[in-house]
Amino acid sequence: MKDYSKDDPIGGKTMEWVTIGEMSVDELVDYCWSIYQNPKTRFYPIMDNREDIRKVLNGAIRDETLLILRDGDDYAILPLIVDCEGKYLQAVGGIACERKYQEFAEMFYKYIRQKYKGYQFFIGYPSSNREAIDFLGQEGFQCVDKLIRYERILSDHDKFTSSTFTEDLKRDGEEAFSDYHNRLYPDAYWNGTRILANRDKWTIRTIDVSPITGSVCAMNYQKQNRKYAEIYFLDSDNANAMLLNDVLWSLSIRGVEKVIYLVEEIELDKIYGMETLGFERIDDYRGYSIQI
């Protein structure tokens, strides 16, 4: 872990940077997990267990992007993802602290403004963490996402059938898909080029090929020997429910056990379709962004 205090001693009179050698990973995991249990201090993304937190922290430790502050007996932890080429900065889980959110957030943000000038910074929390939400508003962050998290458990009892109107994306349709996707989501981190460069991670269904008139994308991943998928993009003129049904069919035959989808809270047609297909509401999320 990098000793940030040597680079930029920005702490207040009692606040100081902490290196990973001063706290074990187990201590960090236990601390973050206890904070996550309280809706008023909860961060995002959703963590199913301690191992989810451990994975985030280990990744930030490896990349030397884990920030830790201490003020007396109080600690605050902020893991970051940094894309230097794309000038993209993301907080993974927001700031985890039990008390003094305002004071810790000010110190973290001061450091980020100095070190990552010119970057686009993203951070998010569930709406139950009012202190964090209020701070971001005061600092000029723009709310770019108001999402509801839905989940659907897939089992052998599900009897999905694929319609004849959508199909799994094939290699000869990838260029058309990338063009279509980039037109719809010009500012998305997961643009067409990145998705296709990581094709093995994605399940993609499209309506038609030339031209494409609708698509849905789900990122596949595995943790603790269970297969998960998260739907990131769903768009069509009037066939969202069909696309959802068909991607669930594709995911089920791939052995996925849980499907996650964060949907804009104003997209009532998508919400209706999801609930009809058995998705359950779990939590909400507010995403914020600012140009540093």
XYZ file of C-alpha atoms in Angstrom, residues 40-42 101-102 123-141 143 286-288:
28
model
C -27.734 4.939 6.998
C -24.031 4.260 6.294
C -24.411 1.671 3.529
C -18.701 11.314 7.010
C -18.538 15.045 6.194
C -19.482 7.728 -6.960
C -22.801 6.342 -5.698
C -24.845 5.338 -2.669
C -28.299 3.984 -1.841
C -30.717 6.783 -0.995
C -30.820 5.611 2.639
C -27.327 7.116 3.143
C -28.605 10.667 3.397
C -25.382 12.148 4.768
C -23.420 10.989 1.734
C -26.129 12.080 -0.719
C -26.335 15.549 0.873
C -22.552 15.993 0.778
C -22.353 15.198 -2.933
C -25.073 17.742 -3.669
C -23.278 20.420 -1.661
C -20.027 19.778 -3.546
C -21.636 20.235 -6.966
C -21.892 16.592 -8.052
C -27.013 13.052 -10.064
C -28.052 7.140 -6.697
C -25.093 7.690 -9.017
C -23.204 11.011 -9.028
